[in-house]
Each structure stands twice: as structure tokens, then as C-alpha cells.
CSV table of C-alpha atoms and ligand atoms in Angstrom, one decimal:
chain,number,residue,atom,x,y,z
W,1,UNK,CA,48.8,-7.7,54.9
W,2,UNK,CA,48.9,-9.8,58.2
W,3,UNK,CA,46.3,-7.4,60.4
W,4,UNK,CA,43.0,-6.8,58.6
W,5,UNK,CA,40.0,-5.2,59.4
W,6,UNK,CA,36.8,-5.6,56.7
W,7,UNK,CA,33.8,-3.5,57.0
W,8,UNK,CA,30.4,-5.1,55.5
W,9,UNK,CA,32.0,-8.5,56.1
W,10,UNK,CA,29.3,-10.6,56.1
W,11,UNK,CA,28.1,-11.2,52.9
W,12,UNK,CA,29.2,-10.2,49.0
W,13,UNK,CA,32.6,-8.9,48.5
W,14,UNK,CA,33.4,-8.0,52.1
W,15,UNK,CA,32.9,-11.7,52.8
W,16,UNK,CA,34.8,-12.7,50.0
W,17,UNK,CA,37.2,-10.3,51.0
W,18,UNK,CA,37.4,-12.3,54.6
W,19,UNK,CA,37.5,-15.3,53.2
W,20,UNK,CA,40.5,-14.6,50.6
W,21,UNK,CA,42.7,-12.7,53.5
W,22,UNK,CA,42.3,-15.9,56.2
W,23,UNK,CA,43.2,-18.5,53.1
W,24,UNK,CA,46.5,-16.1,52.7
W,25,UNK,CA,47.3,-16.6,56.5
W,26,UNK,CA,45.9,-13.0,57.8
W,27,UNK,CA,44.5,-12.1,61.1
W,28,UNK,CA,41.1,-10.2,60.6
W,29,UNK,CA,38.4,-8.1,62.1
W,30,UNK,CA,35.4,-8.7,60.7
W,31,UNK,CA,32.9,-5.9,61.0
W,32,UNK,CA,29.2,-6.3,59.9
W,33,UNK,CA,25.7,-4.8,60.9
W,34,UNK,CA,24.5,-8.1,62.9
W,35,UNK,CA,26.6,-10.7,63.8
W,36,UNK,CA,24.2,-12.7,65.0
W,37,UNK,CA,22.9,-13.1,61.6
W,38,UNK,CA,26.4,-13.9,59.9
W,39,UNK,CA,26.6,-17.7,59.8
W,40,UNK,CA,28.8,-17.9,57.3
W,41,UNK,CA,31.3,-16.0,59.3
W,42,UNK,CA,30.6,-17.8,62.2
W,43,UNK,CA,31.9,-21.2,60.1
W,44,UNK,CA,35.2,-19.0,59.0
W,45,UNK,CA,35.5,-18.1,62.4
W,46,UNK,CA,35.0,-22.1,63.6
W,47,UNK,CA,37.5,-23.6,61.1
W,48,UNK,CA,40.2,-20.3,61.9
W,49,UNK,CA,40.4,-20.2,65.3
W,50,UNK,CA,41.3,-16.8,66.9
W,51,UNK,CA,42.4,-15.3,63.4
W,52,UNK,CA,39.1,-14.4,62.8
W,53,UNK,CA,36.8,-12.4,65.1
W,54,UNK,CA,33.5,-11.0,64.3
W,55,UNK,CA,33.0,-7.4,65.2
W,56,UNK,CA,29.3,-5.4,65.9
W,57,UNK,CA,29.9,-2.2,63.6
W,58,UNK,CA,26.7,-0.6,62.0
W,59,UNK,CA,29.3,2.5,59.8
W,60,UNK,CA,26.1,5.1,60.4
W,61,UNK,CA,26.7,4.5,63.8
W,62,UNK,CA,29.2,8.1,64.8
W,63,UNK,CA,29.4,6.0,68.6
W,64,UNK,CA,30.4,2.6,66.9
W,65,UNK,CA,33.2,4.2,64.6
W,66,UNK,CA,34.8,5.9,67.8
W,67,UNK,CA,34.7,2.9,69.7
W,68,UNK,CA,36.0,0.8,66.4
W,69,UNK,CA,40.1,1.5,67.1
W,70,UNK,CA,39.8,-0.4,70.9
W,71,UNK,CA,38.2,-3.4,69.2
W,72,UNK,CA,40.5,-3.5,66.3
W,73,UNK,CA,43.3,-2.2,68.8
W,74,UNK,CA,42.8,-5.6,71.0
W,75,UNK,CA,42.1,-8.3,68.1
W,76,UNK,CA,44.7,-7.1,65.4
W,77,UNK,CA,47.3,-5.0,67.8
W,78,UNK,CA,48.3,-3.3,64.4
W,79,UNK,CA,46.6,-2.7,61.1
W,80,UNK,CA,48.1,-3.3,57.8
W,81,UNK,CA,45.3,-3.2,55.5
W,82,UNK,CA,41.7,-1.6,56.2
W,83,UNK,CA,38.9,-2.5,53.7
W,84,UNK,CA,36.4,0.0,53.8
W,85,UNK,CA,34.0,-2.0,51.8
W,86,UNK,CA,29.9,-1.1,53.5
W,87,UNK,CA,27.8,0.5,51.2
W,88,UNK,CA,24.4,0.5,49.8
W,89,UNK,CA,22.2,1.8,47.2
W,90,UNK,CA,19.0,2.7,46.5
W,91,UNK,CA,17.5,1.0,43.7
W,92,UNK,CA,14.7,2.6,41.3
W,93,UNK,CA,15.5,5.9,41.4
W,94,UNK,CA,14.8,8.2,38.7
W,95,UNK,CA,14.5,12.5,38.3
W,96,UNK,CA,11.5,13.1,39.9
W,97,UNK,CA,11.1,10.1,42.7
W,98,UNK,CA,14.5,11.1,44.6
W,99,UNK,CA,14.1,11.1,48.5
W,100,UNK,CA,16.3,13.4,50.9
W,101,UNK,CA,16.6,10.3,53.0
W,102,UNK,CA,18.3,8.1,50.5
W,103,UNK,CA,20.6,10.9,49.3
W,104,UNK,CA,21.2,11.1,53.3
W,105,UNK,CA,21.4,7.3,54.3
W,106,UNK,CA,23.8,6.9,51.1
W,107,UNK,CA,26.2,9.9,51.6
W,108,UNK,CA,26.5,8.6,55.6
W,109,UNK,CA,27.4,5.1,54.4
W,110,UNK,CA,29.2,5.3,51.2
W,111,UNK,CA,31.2,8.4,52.0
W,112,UNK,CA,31.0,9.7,55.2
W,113,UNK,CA,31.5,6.6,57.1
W,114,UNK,CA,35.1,5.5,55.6
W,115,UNK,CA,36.5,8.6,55.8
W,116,UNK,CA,35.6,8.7,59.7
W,117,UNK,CA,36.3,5.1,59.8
W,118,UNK,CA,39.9,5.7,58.0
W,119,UNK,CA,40.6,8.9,60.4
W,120,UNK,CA,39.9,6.7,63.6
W,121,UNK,CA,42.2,4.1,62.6
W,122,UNK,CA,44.8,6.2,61.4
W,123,UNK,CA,47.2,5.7,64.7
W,124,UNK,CA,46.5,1.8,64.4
W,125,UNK,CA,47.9,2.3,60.5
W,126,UNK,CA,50.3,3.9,61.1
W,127,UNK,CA,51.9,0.7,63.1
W,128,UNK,CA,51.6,-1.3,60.6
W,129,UNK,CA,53.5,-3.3,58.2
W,130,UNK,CA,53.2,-1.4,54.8
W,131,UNK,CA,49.6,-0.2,55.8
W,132,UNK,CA,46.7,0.8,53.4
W,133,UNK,CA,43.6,1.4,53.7
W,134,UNK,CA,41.3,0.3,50.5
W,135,UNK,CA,38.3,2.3,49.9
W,136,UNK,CA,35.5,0.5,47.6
W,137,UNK,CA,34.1,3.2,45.3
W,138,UNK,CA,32.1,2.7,41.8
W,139,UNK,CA,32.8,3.6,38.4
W,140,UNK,CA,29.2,5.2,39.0
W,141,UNK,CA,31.2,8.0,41.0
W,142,UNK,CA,33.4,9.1,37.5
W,143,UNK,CA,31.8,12.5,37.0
W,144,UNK,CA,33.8,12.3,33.8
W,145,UNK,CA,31.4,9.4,32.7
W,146,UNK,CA,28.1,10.4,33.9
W,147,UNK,CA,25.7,10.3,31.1
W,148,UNK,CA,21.9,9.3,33.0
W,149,UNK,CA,20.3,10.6,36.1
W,150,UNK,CA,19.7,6.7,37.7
W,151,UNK,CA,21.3,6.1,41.1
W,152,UNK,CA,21.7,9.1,41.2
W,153,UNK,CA,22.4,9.0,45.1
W,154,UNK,CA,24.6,6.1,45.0
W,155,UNK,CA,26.2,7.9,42.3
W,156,UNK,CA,26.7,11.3,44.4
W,157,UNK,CA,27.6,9.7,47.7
W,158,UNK,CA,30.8,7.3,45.6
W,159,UNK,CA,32.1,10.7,44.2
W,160,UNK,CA,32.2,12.1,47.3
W,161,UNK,CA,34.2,9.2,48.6
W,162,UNK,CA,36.9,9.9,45.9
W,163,UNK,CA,37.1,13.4,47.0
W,164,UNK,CA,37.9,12.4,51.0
W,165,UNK,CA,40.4,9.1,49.5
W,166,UNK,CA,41.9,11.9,47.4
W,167,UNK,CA,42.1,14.1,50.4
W,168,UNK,CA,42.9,11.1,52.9
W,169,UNK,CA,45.6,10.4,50.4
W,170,UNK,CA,47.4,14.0,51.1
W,171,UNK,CA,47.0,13.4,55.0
W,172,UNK,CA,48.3,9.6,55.0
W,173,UNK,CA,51.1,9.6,52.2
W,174,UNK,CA,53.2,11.2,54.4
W,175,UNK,CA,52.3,9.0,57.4
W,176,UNK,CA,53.5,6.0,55.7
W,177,UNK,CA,50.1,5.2,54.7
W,178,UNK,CA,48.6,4.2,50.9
W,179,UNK,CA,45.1,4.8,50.6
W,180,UNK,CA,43.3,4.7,47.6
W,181,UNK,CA,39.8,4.4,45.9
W,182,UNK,CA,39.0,0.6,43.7
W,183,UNK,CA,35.9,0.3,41.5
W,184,UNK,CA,35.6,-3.9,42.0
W,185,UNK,CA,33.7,-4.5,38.6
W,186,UNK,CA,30.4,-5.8,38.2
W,187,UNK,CA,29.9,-8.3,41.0
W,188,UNK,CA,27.5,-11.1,41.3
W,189,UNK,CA,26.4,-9.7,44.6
W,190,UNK,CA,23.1,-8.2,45.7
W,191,UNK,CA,23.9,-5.2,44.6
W,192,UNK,CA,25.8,-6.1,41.5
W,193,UNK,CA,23.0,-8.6,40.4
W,194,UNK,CA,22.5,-12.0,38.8
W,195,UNK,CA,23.4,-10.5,35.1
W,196,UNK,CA,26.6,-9.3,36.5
W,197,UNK,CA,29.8,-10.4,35.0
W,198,UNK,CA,32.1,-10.8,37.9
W,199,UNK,CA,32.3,-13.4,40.5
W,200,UNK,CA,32.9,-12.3,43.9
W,201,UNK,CA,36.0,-14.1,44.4
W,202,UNK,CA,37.3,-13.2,41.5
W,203,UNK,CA,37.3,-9.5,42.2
W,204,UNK,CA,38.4,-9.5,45.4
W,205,UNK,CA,41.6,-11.9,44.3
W,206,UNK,CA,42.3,-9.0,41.6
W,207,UNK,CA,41.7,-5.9,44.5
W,208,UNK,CA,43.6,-7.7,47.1
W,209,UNK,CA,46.6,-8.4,44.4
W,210,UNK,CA,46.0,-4.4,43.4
W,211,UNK,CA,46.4,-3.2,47.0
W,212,UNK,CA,49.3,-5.4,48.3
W,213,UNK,CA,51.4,-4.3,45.3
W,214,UNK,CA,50.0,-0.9,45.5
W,215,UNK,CA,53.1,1.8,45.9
W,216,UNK,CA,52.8,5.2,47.7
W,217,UNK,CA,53.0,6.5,44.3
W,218,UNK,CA,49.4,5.1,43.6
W,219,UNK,CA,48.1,6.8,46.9
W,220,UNK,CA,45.3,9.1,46.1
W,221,UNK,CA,44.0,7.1,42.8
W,222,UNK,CA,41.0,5.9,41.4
W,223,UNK,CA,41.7,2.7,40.1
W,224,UNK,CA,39.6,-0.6,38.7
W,225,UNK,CA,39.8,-3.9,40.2
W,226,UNK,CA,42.3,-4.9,36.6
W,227,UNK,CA,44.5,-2.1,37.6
W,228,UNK,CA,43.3,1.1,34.8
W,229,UNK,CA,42.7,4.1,36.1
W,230,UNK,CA,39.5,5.5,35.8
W,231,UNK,CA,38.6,8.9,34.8
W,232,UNK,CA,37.4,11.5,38.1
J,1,LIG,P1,26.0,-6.1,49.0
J,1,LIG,O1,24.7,-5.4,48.9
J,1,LIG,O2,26.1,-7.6,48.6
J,1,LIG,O3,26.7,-6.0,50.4
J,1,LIG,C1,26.7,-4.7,51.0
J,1,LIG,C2,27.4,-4.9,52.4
J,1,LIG,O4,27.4,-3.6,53.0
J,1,LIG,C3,26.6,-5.8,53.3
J,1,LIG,O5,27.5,-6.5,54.1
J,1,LIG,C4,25.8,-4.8,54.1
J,1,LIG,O6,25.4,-5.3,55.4
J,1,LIG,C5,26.8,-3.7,54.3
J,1,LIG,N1,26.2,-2.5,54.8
J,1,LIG,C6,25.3,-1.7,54.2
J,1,LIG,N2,25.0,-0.7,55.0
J,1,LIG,C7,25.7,-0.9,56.2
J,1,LIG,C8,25.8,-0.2,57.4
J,1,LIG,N3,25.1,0.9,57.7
J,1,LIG,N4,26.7,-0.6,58.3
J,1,LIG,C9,27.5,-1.7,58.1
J,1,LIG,N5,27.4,-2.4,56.9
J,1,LIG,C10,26.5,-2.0,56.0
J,1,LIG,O7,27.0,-5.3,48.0
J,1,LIG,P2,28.4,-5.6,47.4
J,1,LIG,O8,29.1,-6.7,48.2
J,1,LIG,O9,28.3,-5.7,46.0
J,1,LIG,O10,29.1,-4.2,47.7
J,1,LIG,C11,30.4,-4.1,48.3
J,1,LIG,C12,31.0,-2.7,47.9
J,1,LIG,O11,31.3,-2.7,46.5
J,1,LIG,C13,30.0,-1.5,48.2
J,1,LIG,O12,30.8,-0.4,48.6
J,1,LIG,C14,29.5,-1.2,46.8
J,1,LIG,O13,29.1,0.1,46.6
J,1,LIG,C15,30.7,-1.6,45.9
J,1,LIG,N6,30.4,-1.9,44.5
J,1,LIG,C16,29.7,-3.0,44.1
J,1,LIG,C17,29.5,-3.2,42.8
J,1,LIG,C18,28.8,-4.5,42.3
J,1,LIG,O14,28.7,-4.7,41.1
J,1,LIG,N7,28.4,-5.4,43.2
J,1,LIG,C19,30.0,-2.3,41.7
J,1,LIG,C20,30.6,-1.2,42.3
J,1,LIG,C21,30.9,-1.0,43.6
J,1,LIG,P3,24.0,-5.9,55.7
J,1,LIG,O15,24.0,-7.4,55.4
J,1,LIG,O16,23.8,-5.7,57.2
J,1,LIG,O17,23.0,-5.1,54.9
């Protein structure tokens, strides 16, 4: 996992994420809504030299994704390992409040955008070493374990990002390429929360270990960060 390219890099578990691959000795694209805002992978950037470029890349943006495989094309050469990790979600929603632009917003960002963003650097994965592509869902996407209404379009837009891994899956197996869907835990993140249970670092040390050991017989899954496999 030498050549990697992190979407949502600049804070929570995508910097974590960025942070974990350059202390293993990786080369990585950092992608994030406003680089001019991410300091803290600025300071990466300063104390790793040319391993670590930051990268413009809003993932509703259809134009940014297309131009996305000459960026990662000229820092990385290759990819080995593509984190699609962007997401967001709408907090507060209940049956009765739900807007069409949060069920829009979330399905463009949480599903929509990785599998466009997976399918653009598809001929950049398929030169790499052992590539994979990592796609961050949520348990929240189990339809097996849906038992409220709440977040609800966080909850819709994550199941229909383990439809297109599953689907990606069938495309990239035979390419040479493992792609597969992660639930990261709780994570003390601004999403996660103060009351959550995991530490950034923690789960990304536990997703990286899962998708660098990850065979092409785990392609297509939908796995936690400890390795189970959770329930579609
Ligand atoms: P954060 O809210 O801390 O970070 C979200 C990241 O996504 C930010 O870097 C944000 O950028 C970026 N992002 C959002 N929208 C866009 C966009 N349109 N274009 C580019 N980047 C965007 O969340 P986490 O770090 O916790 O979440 C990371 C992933 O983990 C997400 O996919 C999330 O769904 C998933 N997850 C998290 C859980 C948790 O407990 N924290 C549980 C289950 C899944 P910006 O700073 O510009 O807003």
C-alpha cells in the first residue's frame, strides 16, 4: 500500500487515515473540500516532503472526479489503495421533518460519489501493487438491522453504497482489484461524537490492517473495522 489516495482527508478518520499511511512509508494524495483550510495537512505535508500532496476535490463535484485520475495520475503514478472515506450526515432528522435536499446531498456524497470516484480510477488501480479500493460505509446502512426511522438519509445513501461496492466488487475482482465496504466503529469524530467509543487512530490502525490483508476472496463484503461481517 505504497500509492494512496484519501478522500475527506483533512480532518477525522480521513486524516487519521493520512497520517497512519505516511508513518508506514506511503506516498499519498490527499483530497479534501478546501485545502486552504487544512493546516494540519499542511504540517504532514511540511515534515514529509513530496510524499504528501494536498489535492482540491469537493466528491459532489461530477467535473472534479473526472479530472481526479490526472492529479492522482501525476503525484502517485500508480494506485495501490483508494480510501473513499467523504461523507456526511444530516443530523436531527425524524419521519415528518425529512428534506429532498438532504436525501439528495447524502446519496451524491455517501454513495454516488465513490462509486464515480472508484470507476475513474479504475485504470490507475489496475497498475498497482495489490490494489483496493476501501469504501467507508456504516453499520447504519444494514437493512438487516434497521429498527428506527433516525438518519434516515445517512442511513439510505450508506446502503446504497453497499449495493455499488457489491456491484464494483463483480466489475474489479476480475481486474485484479479488492474492493470492499468497512463500517469503522463509533469514532470520536464530528460525526461520531464526543460519547463515541473509538479513537480515530485506533480505527483506522484496525481498517488499514483489514484492507492490506484483505484477499480477493473478501471482495464484495461488508465488513467492521474488527474484521466481522456485518449483516446486508
Ligand atoms: P467527519 O464529519 O469528521 O468528517 C467528514 C469528512 O468528509 C470531512 O473531511 C469532510 O470535509 C468530508 N466531506 C463531506 N462532504 C464532502 C464533500 N462534498 N467533498 C469532499 N469531502 C467532503 O466524519 P468522520 O471522519 O467520522 O467520517 C468519515 C467516514 O466514516 C464517513 O464516510 C462516515 O460516514 C463514516 N462513518 C463514521 C462513523 C463515526 O462514528 N464517526 C460511523 C460510521 C461511519 P469538510 O471538512 O470539507 O466538511
Amino acid at each position: 500500500m505504497q500509492r494512496c489516495l484519501v478522500t475527506g482527508a483533512n480532518r477525522g478518520l480521513g486524516l487519521a487515515f493520512v497520517t497512519q499511511l505516511l508513518e508506514r512509508g506511503a506516498r499519498v494524495l490527499a483530497c479534501c473540500r478546501n485545502p486552504a483550510q487544512a493546516h494540519v495537512l499542511d504540517a504532514l505535508a511540511a515534515a514529509h516532503g513530496d510524499r504528501l500532496a494536498v489535492h482540491a476535490l469537493d466528491v459532489a463535484d461530477a467535473a472534479a472526479i473526472d479530472a481526479l485520475p490526472q492529479a492522482a495520475a501525476k503525484h502517485l503514478q500508480r494506485l495501490d489503495l483508494l480510501i473513499n472515506n467523504a461523507g456526511v450526515l444530516v443530523s436531527g432528522e425524524r419521519f415528518g421533518n425529512v428534506m429532498a435536499e438532504s436525501l439528495v446531498e447524502s446519496f451524491v456524497v455517501n454513495a454516488s460519489a465513490p462509486l464515480l470516484i472508484t470507476q475513474a480510477l479504475a485504470p490507475l488501480l489496475a497498475l498497482g501493487n495489490k490494489p483496493r479500493a476501501l469504501c467507508i460505509t456504516s453499520q447504519l446502512g444494514s437493512i438487516a438491522q434497521a429498527t428506527s426511522f433516525r438518519t434516515i438519509s445517512y442511513a439510505m445513501s450508506k446502503a446504497a453504497l453497499n449495493m455499488a461496492v457489491k456491484r464494483l466488487a463483480a466489475e474489479l475482482t476480475p481486474r485484479g482489484i479488492v474492493v470492499l465496504a468497512a463500517h469503522p466503529g463509533w469514532v470520536k469524530t464530528s460525526m461520531g461524537g464526543k460519547g463515541a467509543t473509538l479513537a480515530p487512530a485506533d480505527s483506522a490502525h484496525a481498517l488499514l490492517n483489514l484492507i492490506e490483508h484483505a484477499q480477493a476472496s473478501d471482495a464484495g463484503k461488508f465488513l467492521a473495522y474488527d474484521g466481522a461481517e456485518l449483516p446486508w
